[in-house]
mmCIF file of C-alpha atoms and ligand atoms in Angstrom:
data_model
loop_
_atom_site.group_PDB
_atom_site.id
_atom_site.type_symbol
_atom_site.label_atom_id
_atom_site.label_comp_id
_atom_site.label_asym_id
_atom_site.label_seq_id
_atom_site.Cartn_x
_atom_site.Cartn_y
_atom_site.Cartn_z
ATOM 1 C CA ALA A 1 -43.346 -97.072 76.313
ATOM 2 C CA LYS A 2 -41.565 -100.307 75.541
ATOM 3 C CA PRO A 3 -37.904 -100.493 76.546
ATOM 4 C CA ASP A 4 -35.542 -99.121 73.922
ATOM 5 C CA PRO A 5 -32.225 -98.490 75.634
ATOM 6 C CA ILE A 6 -29.638 -96.260 73.978
ATOM 7 C CA ILE A 7 -27.041 -97.265 76.579
ATOM 8 C CA VAL A 8 -26.674 -100.719 78.099
ATOM 9 C CA ALA A 9 -23.876 -101.154 80.638
ATOM 10 C CA ASP A 10 -22.751 -104.176 82.620
ATOM 11 C CA LYS A 11 -20.363 -104.574 85.539
ATOM 12 C CA VAL A 12 -18.754 -101.177 85.097
ATOM 13 C CA SER A 13 -16.265 -100.370 87.831
ATOM 14 C CA ARG A 14 -13.637 -97.795 88.655
ATOM 15 C CA THR A 15 -11.530 -97.613 91.797
ATOM 16 C CA PHE A 16 -9.392 -94.755 93.058
ATOM 17 C CA GLY A 17 -6.768 -95.830 95.568
ATOM 18 C CA GLY A 18 -8.906 -98.586 97.037
ATOM 19 C CA ILE A 19 -12.206 -96.659 96.901
ATOM 20 C CA ASN A 20 -14.850 -98.225 94.682
ATOM 21 C CA ALA A 21 -15.993 -94.983 93.076
ATOM 22 C CA VAL A 22 -18.227 -96.863 90.620
ATOM 23 C CA GLU A 23 -19.450 -100.432 90.885
ATOM 24 C CA VAL A 24 -22.475 -100.668 88.602
ATOM 25 C CA GLU A 25 -23.967 -104.137 87.976
ATOM 26 C CA HIS A 26 -26.338 -103.092 85.204
ATOM 27 C CA LEU A 27 -27.610 -99.833 83.754
ATOM 28 C CA GLU A 28 -29.919 -99.039 80.875
ATOM 29 C CA VAL A 29 -30.714 -95.534 79.668
ATOM 30 C CA GLN A 30 -33.874 -95.151 77.610
ATOM 31 C CA ARG A 31 -33.645 -93.557 74.208
ATOM 32 C CA GLY A 32 -35.515 -90.251 73.906
ATOM 33 C CA ALA A 33 -36.101 -89.905 77.646
ATOM 34 C CA ILE A 34 -34.782 -87.549 80.311
ATOM 35 C CA THR A 35 -33.024 -89.609 82.980
ATOM 36 C CA ALA A 36 -31.771 -88.104 86.240
ATOM 37 C CA LEU A 37 -28.789 -89.525 88.074
ATOM 38 C CA ILE A 38 -28.976 -88.589 91.755
ATOM 39 C CA GLY A 39 -27.215 -89.540 94.957
ATOM 40 C CA PRO A 40 -25.166 -88.055 97.801
ATOM 41 C CA ASN A 41 -21.795 -86.373 97.299
ATOM 42 C CA GLY A 42 -19.165 -88.931 96.371
ATOM 43 C CA ALA A 43 -21.750 -91.486 95.180
ATOM 44 C CA GLY A 44 -19.905 -91.897 91.886
ATOM 45 C CA LYS A 45 -22.214 -89.961 89.552
ATOM 46 C CA THR A 46 -19.525 -87.838 87.928
ATOM 47 C CA THR A 47 -17.188 -90.802 87.626
ATOM 48 C CA LEU A 48 -19.892 -92.839 85.883
ATOM 49 C CA PHE A 49 -20.475 -89.901 83.498
ATOM 50 C CA ASN A 50 -16.765 -89.770 82.737
ATOM 51 C CA LEU A 51 -16.555 -93.497 82.068
ATOM 52 C CA LEU A 52 -19.539 -93.582 79.711
ATOM 53 C CA THR A 53 -18.373 -90.533 77.748
ATOM 54 C CA GLY A 54 -14.773 -91.713 77.447
ATOM 55 C CA PHE A 55 -13.224 -89.076 79.705
ATOM 56 C CA ASP A 56 -12.004 -91.710 82.150
ATOM 57 C CA ARG A 57 -11.064 -95.384 81.858
ATOM 58 C CA ALA A 58 -13.082 -98.108 83.576
ATOM 59 C CA ASP A 59 -11.259 -100.907 85.393
ATOM 60 C CA THR A 60 -13.893 -103.432 84.325
ATOM 61 C CA GLY A 61 -17.144 -103.576 82.418
ATOM 62 C CA THR A 62 -18.737 -103.439 79.009
ATOM 63 C CA TRP A 63 -21.215 -100.973 77.602
ATOM 64 C CA SER A 64 -22.862 -100.110 74.343
ATOM 65 C CA PHE A 65 -24.226 -96.971 72.744
ATOM 66 C CA GLU A 66 -26.911 -97.441 70.097
ATOM 67 C CA ASP A 67 -26.156 -101.190 69.997
ATOM 68 C CA ARG A 68 -22.495 -100.589 69.260
ATOM 69 C CA SER A 69 -19.926 -101.793 71.769
ATOM 70 C CA VAL A 70 -18.063 -98.710 72.981
ATOM 71 C CA SER A 71 -16.358 -99.827 76.198
ATOM 72 C CA GLY A 72 -13.136 -97.929 76.701
ATOM 73 C CA LYS A 73 -13.537 -95.721 73.623
ATOM 74 C CA SER A 74 -12.172 -92.179 73.697
ATOM 75 C CA ALA A 75 -14.208 -89.038 74.279
ATOM 76 C CA ALA A 76 -13.527 -87.904 70.723
ATOM 77 C CA TYR A 77 -14.864 -91.186 69.370
ATOM 78 C CA MET A 78 -17.964 -90.997 71.585
ATOM 79 C CA ALA A 79 -18.606 -87.456 70.396
ATOM 80 C CA SER A 80 -18.317 -88.620 66.794
ATOM 81 C CA LEU A 81 -21.001 -91.245 67.514
ATOM 82 C CA GLY A 82 -23.286 -88.579 68.984
ATOM 83 C CA MET A 83 -22.688 -88.750 72.728
ATOM 84 C CA VAL A 84 -21.434 -85.615 74.443
ATOM 85 C CA ARG A 85 -21.311 -84.220 77.959
ATOM 86 C CA THR A 86 -21.322 -80.712 79.348
ATOM 87 C CA PHE A 87 -18.566 -79.345 81.530
ATOM 88 C CA GLN A 88 -18.833 -76.742 84.193
ATOM 89 C CA LEU A 89 -17.138 -73.664 82.799
ATOM 90 C CA THR A 90 -13.461 -73.819 83.762
ATOM 91 C CA LYS A 91 -11.038 -70.930 84.296
ATOM 92 C CA ALA A 92 -9.518 -71.375 80.851
ATOM 93 C CA LEU A 93 -12.919 -71.365 79.166
ATOM 94 C CA SER A 94 -14.030 -68.323 81.198
ATOM 95 C CA ARG A 95 -11.219 -66.321 79.625
ATOM 96 C CA MET A 96 -12.448 -67.110 76.132
ATOM 97 C CA THR A 97 -15.315 -65.356 74.388
ATOM 98 C CA VAL A 98 -18.726 -66.952 74.125
ATOM 99 C CA ILE A 99 -18.339 -67.530 70.384
ATOM 100 C CA ASP A 100 -14.911 -69.160 70.842
ATOM 101 C CA ASN A 101 -16.403 -71.464 73.461
ATOM 102 C CA MET A 102 -18.979 -72.479 70.892
ATOM 103 C CA ARG A 103 -16.354 -73.175 68.234
ATOM 104 C CA LEU A 104 -14.437 -75.258 70.724
ATOM 105 C CA GLY A 105 -17.634 -77.158 71.485
ATOM 106 C CA ALA A 106 -17.472 -78.436 67.919
ATOM 107 C CA THR A 107 -14.506 -80.598 68.926
ATOM 108 C CA GLY A 108 -16.612 -82.458 71.507
ATOM 109 C CA GLN A 109 -13.692 -82.027 73.878
ATOM 110 C CA LYS A 110 -13.376 -80.399 77.249
ATOM 111 C CA GLY A 111 -11.360 -77.521 75.922
ATOM 112 C CA GLU A 112 -8.082 -76.520 77.440
ATOM 113 C CA ASN A 113 -5.885 -79.197 75.897
ATOM 114 C CA VAL A 114 -7.261 -79.049 72.386
ATOM 115 C CA PHE A 115 -7.352 -75.286 72.260
ATOM 116 C CA THR A 116 -3.851 -74.607 71.028
ATOM 117 C CA SER A 117 -3.598 -77.557 68.698
ATOM 118 C CA LEU A 118 -7.040 -77.828 67.176
ATOM 119 C CA LEU A 119 -8.838 -74.531 67.222
ATOM 120 C CA PRO A 120 -6.799 -72.663 64.594
ATOM 121 C CA TRP A 121 -7.174 -75.658 62.320
ATOM 122 C CA LEU A 122 -10.913 -75.714 62.829
ATOM 123 C CA TRP A 123 -11.145 -72.034 62.148
ATOM 124 C CA ARG A 124 -9.374 -72.319 58.840
ATOM 125 C CA ARG A 125 -11.212 -75.387 57.694
ATOM 126 C CA GLN A 126 -14.737 -74.853 58.830
ATOM 127 C CA GLU A 127 -15.066 -71.374 60.117
ATOM 128 C CA GLU A 128 -18.139 -70.442 58.165
ATOM 129 C CA GLU A 129 -20.124 -73.571 58.850
ATOM 130 C CA LEU A 130 -19.180 -73.580 62.521
ATOM 131 C CA THR A 131 -20.040 -69.933 62.945
ATOM 132 C CA VAL A 132 -23.468 -70.375 61.384
ATOM 133 C CA ARG A 133 -24.239 -73.292 63.676
ATOM 134 C CA ALA A 134 -22.862 -71.417 66.701
ATOM 135 C CA ASP A 135 -24.944 -68.342 65.974
ATOM 136 C CA GLU A 136 -28.113 -70.395 65.529
ATOM 137 C CA LEU A 137 -27.552 -71.994 68.913
ATOM 138 C CA LEU A 138 -26.660 -68.704 70.614
ATOM 139 C CA ALA A 139 -29.904 -67.213 69.315
ATOM 140 C CA ARG A 140 -31.893 -70.204 70.508
ATOM 141 C CA PHE A 141 -30.399 -69.910 74.000
ATOM 142 C CA LYS A 142 -30.735 -66.101 73.971
ATOM 143 C CA LEU A 143 -26.995 -65.590 74.219
ATOM 144 C CA ASP A 144 -26.577 -63.850 70.866
ATOM 145 C CA THR A 145 -26.031 -60.440 72.466
ATOM 146 C CA LYS A 146 -23.193 -61.976 74.532
ATOM 147 C CA ARG A 147 -21.368 -63.359 71.498
ATOM 148 C CA GLN A 148 -18.137 -61.385 71.970
ATOM 149 C CA ASP A 149 -18.219 -61.243 75.780
ATOM 150 C CA PHE A 150 -15.884 -63.318 77.893
ATOM 151 C CA ALA A 151 -17.686 -66.424 79.084
ATOM 152 C CA GLY A 152 -16.545 -65.562 82.606
ATOM 153 C CA SER A 153 -18.711 -62.430 82.554
ATOM 154 C CA LEU A 154 -21.956 -64.402 82.165
ATOM 155 C CA SER A 155 -24.418 -64.944 85.019
ATOM 156 C CA GLY A 156 -24.766 -68.425 86.541
ATOM 157 C CA GLY A 157 -27.804 -69.233 84.430
ATOM 158 C CA GLN A 158 -26.246 -67.913 81.235
ATOM 159 C CA ARG A 159 -23.198 -70.089 81.861
ATOM 160 C CA LYS A 160 -25.439 -73.125 82.081
ATOM 161 C CA LEU A 161 -27.086 -72.145 78.809
ATOM 162 C CA LEU A 162 -23.658 -71.762 77.226
ATOM 163 C CA GLU A 163 -22.531 -75.160 78.528
ATOM 164 C CA MET A 164 -25.601 -76.693 76.926
ATOM 165 C CA ALA A 165 -25.299 -74.724 73.691
ATOM 166 C CA ARG A 166 -21.657 -75.641 73.190
ATOM 167 C CA ALA A 167 -22.417 -79.326 73.726
ATOM 168 C CA LEU A 168 -24.928 -79.141 70.871
ATOM 169 C CA MET A 169 -22.303 -77.978 68.372
ATOM 170 C CA THR A 170 -21.578 -81.593 67.383
ATOM 171 C CA ARG A 171 -25.308 -82.329 66.761
ATOM 172 C CA PRO A 172 -25.403 -85.115 69.348
ATOM 173 C CA THR A 173 -28.137 -87.710 69.781
ATOM 174 C CA MET A 174 -27.422 -87.947 73.502
ATOM 175 C CA VAL A 175 -26.327 -85.244 75.927
ATOM 176 C CA MET A 176 -25.138 -85.703 79.468
ATOM 177 C CA LEU A 177 -25.628 -82.607 81.583
ATOM 178 C CA ASP A 178 -23.420 -82.042 84.608
ATOM 179 C CA GLU A 179 -25.518 -80.266 87.267
ATOM 180 C CA PRO A 180 -27.426 -78.070 84.810
ATOM 181 C CA MET A 181 -29.107 -76.112 87.634
ATOM 182 C CA ALA A 182 -26.089 -75.430 89.861
ATOM 183 C CA GLY A 183 -25.767 -71.708 90.578
ATOM 184 C CA VAL A 184 -28.812 -70.745 88.533
ATOM 185 C CA ASN A 185 -30.886 -67.763 89.611
ATOM 186 C CA PRO A 186 -34.535 -68.837 90.224
ATOM 187 C CA ALA A 187 -35.636 -66.387 87.523
ATOM 188 C CA LEU A 188 -33.865 -68.533 84.921
ATOM 189 C CA THR A 189 -34.964 -71.900 86.292
ATOM 190 C CA GLN A 190 -38.093 -72.228 84.160
ATOM 191 C CA SER A 191 -36.310 -71.242 81.012
ATOM 192 C CA LEU A 192 -33.526 -73.774 81.630
ATOM 193 C CA LEU A 193 -36.033 -76.531 82.323
ATOM 194 C CA GLY A 194 -37.801 -75.588 79.099
ATOM 195 C CA HIS A 195 -34.576 -75.817 77.117
ATOM 196 C CA ILE A 196 -33.823 -79.274 78.510
ATOM 197 C CA GLN A 197 -37.328 -80.483 77.705
ATOM 198 C CA GLY A 198 -36.808 -78.970 74.259
ATOM 199 C CA LEU A 199 -33.863 -81.294 73.690
ATOM 200 C CA ARG A 200 -36.025 -84.295 74.470
ATOM 201 C CA ASP A 201 -38.849 -82.973 72.296
ATOM 202 C CA GLU A 202 -36.380 -82.906 69.415
ATOM 203 C CA GLY A 203 -35.696 -86.584 70.012
ATOM 204 C CA MET A 204 -32.477 -86.302 71.973
ATOM 205 C CA THR A 205 -31.706 -88.522 74.929
ATOM 206 C CA VAL A 206 -30.780 -86.608 78.086
ATOM 207 C CA LEU A 207 -28.972 -87.943 81.139
ATOM 208 C CA PHE A 208 -28.231 -85.450 83.894
ATOM 209 C CA VAL A 209 -26.565 -85.338 87.295
ATOM 210 C CA GLU A 210 -28.338 -82.999 89.659
ATOM 211 C CA HIS A 211 -28.799 -82.195 93.333
ATOM 212 C CA ASP A 212 -31.804 -79.926 92.728
ATOM 213 C CA MET A 213 -34.774 -82.157 93.568
ATOM 214 C CA HIS A 214 -37.281 -79.662 92.195
ATOM 215 C CA MET A 215 -35.750 -80.110 88.795
ATOM 216 C CA VAL A 216 -35.480 -83.883 89.110
ATOM 217 C CA ARG A 217 -39.153 -84.154 90.071
ATOM 218 C CA HIS A 218 -40.372 -81.870 87.316
ATOM 219 C CA ILE A 219 -38.562 -82.934 84.212
ATOM 220 C CA SER A 220 -37.235 -86.453 84.517
ATOM 221 C CA ASP A 221 -38.977 -89.445 83.015
ATOM 222 C CA TRP A 222 -36.808 -91.806 85.039
ATOM 223 C CA VAL A 223 -34.575 -91.448 88.097
ATOM 224 C CA VAL A 224 -31.506 -93.560 88.875
ATOM 225 C CA VAL A 225 -30.189 -93.362 92.447
ATOM 226 C CA MET A 226 -26.529 -94.029 93.216
ATOM 227 C CA SER A 227 -24.882 -94.531 96.570
ATOM 228 C CA GLU A 228 -21.298 -95.619 97.209
ATOM 229 C CA GLY A 229 -20.750 -96.429 93.568
ATOM 230 C CA ARG A 230 -23.799 -98.646 93.180
ATOM 231 C CA ILE A 231 -27.253 -98.144 91.752
ATOM 232 C CA VAL A 232 -29.520 -98.540 94.766
ATOM 233 C CA ALA A 233 -32.887 -97.672 93.234
ATOM 234 C CA GLU A 234 -34.500 -96.523 90.008
ATOM 235 C CA GLY A 235 -37.970 -95.680 88.807
ATOM 236 C CA PRO A 236 -40.310 -92.882 87.811
ATOM 237 C CA PRO A 237 -39.722 -89.669 89.815
ATOM 238 C CA THR A 238 -42.960 -89.851 91.803
ATOM 239 C CA THR A 239 -42.162 -93.367 92.993
ATOM 240 C CA ILE A 240 -38.511 -92.637 93.738
ATOM 241 C CA MET A 241 -39.182 -89.433 95.695
ATOM 242 C CA GLN A 242 -41.557 -91.349 97.976
ATOM 243 C CA ASP A 243 -39.203 -94.255 98.544
ATOM 244 C CA GLN A 244 -38.189 -93.899 102.196
ATOM 245 C CA ALA A 245 -34.901 -95.737 101.737
ATOM 246 C CA VAL A 246 -34.021 -93.357 98.925
ATOM 247 C CA VAL A 247 -35.025 -90.273 100.887
ATOM 248 C CA ASP A 248 -32.952 -91.439 103.876
ATOM 249 C CA ALA A 249 -29.901 -92.400 101.835
ATOM 250 C CA TYR A 250 -30.029 -89.292 99.750
ATOM 251 C CA LEU A 251 -31.041 -86.586 102.156
ATOM 252 C CA GLY A 252 -29.024 -88.146 104.942
ATOM 253 C CA ALA A 253 -25.849 -86.880 103.330
ATOM 254 C CA HIS A 254 -27.052 -83.273 103.034
HETATM 255 P P1 ATP B 301 -20.770 -85.068 93.762
HETATM 256 O O1 ATP B 301 -22.250 -85.121 93.859
HETATM 257 O O2 ATP B 301 -20.136 -84.472 94.970
HETATM 258 O O3 ATP B 301 -20.258 -84.469 92.482
HETATM 259 P P2 ATP B 301 -20.352 -87.741 92.705
HETATM 260 O O4 ATP B 301 -21.507 -88.618 92.985
HETATM 261 O O5 ATP B 301 -20.242 -87.165 91.377
HETATM 262 O O6 ATP B 301 -20.256 -86.599 93.817
HETATM 263 P P3 ATP B 301 -17.699 -88.745 92.213
HETATM 264 O O7 ATP B 301 -17.145 -87.398 91.986
HETATM 265 O O8 ATP B 301 -17.903 -89.614 91.026
HETATM 266 O O9 ATP B 301 -19.059 -88.632 93.022
HETATM 267 O O10 ATP B 301 -16.734 -89.471 93.257
HETATM 268 C C1 ATP B 301 -16.885 -90.832 93.656
HETATM 269 C C2 ATP B 301 -15.727 -91.223 94.555
HETATM 270 O O11 ATP B 301 -14.533 -91.302 93.793
HETATM 271 C C3 ATP B 301 -15.419 -90.247 95.674
HETATM 272 O O12 ATP B 301 -15.003 -90.982 96.786
HETATM 273 C C4 ATP B 301 -14.287 -89.425 95.124
HETATM 274 O O13 ATP B 301 -13.487 -88.902 96.157
HETATM 275 C C5 ATP B 301 -13.537 -90.447 94.282
HETATM 276 N N1 ATP B 301 -12.841 -89.844 93.128
HETATM 277 C C6 ATP B 301 -13.448 -89.317 92.039
HETATM 278 N N2 ATP B 301 -12.545 -88.893 91.140
HETATM 279 C C7 ATP B 301 -11.327 -89.163 91.663
HETATM 280 C C8 ATP B 301 -9.975 -88.989 91.216
HETATM 281 N N3 ATP B 301 -9.705 -88.444 90.032
HETATM 282 N N4 ATP B 301 -8.981 -89.401 92.042
HETATM 283 C C9 ATP B 301 -9.255 -89.958 93.229
HETATM 284 N N5 ATP B 301 -10.494 -90.167 93.706
HETATM 285 C C10 ATP B 301 -11.523 -89.783 92.938
#
């Protein structure tokens, strides 16, 4: 397929107390593809996610989303343009019901801080529409029977499904998944992979951070490898998994 990037980023950097957490020269993410972002612990994957989605501020760099310059824009703005990320279920979210997590997903925000200020407003204004959308998604992810349960009572795999479902509340064109397979029972692996491929089949762009190489090999169209803040390799999964430098750099840290 000819290149059609949805994200183009240049010279994006972020330091934390002298550590170059992210130092990316150039990155392009293909529209409509599933791209995996891999690399050892501390490579900068999560930080890069946070920068692109507006949850953290870059020190330098420019990037665009769908040909629109979005460097330094807020998470709320990015969500309004159609770019969202998932969050691992936090303590605060675990104490909320599944359906309330879904409603909160409609804000495109992480959760805790907007809860008190925004949620009652959303309920009054858009309760019906939000609830319909939430219930459709819960049915699709087979979480409809868990609707009124506390999110914290879900199994590892169900939590991952909920994280994905709540991200879809804003009808995004691009989703960034934060370790979608972490803590998932092998029995749910296939179903989760199927759901992620389903997003792509609907035309969504997917970028995910993952340590599970089985998943990376099986569903990504493209793999980007980070190490010490930089992109050290990228290519199709079969090529990348055979690249000795990549295997050494990546597996060396595990
Ligand atoms: P993992 O696979 O373990 O999640 P990662 O590739 O996502 O790792 P990051 O979490 O982005 O890596 O971290 C990159 C570097 O930045 C690390 O050295 C980390 O300690 C540092 N770092 C990240 N966030 C912060 C922060 N808020 N304050 C200080 N240092 C940070």
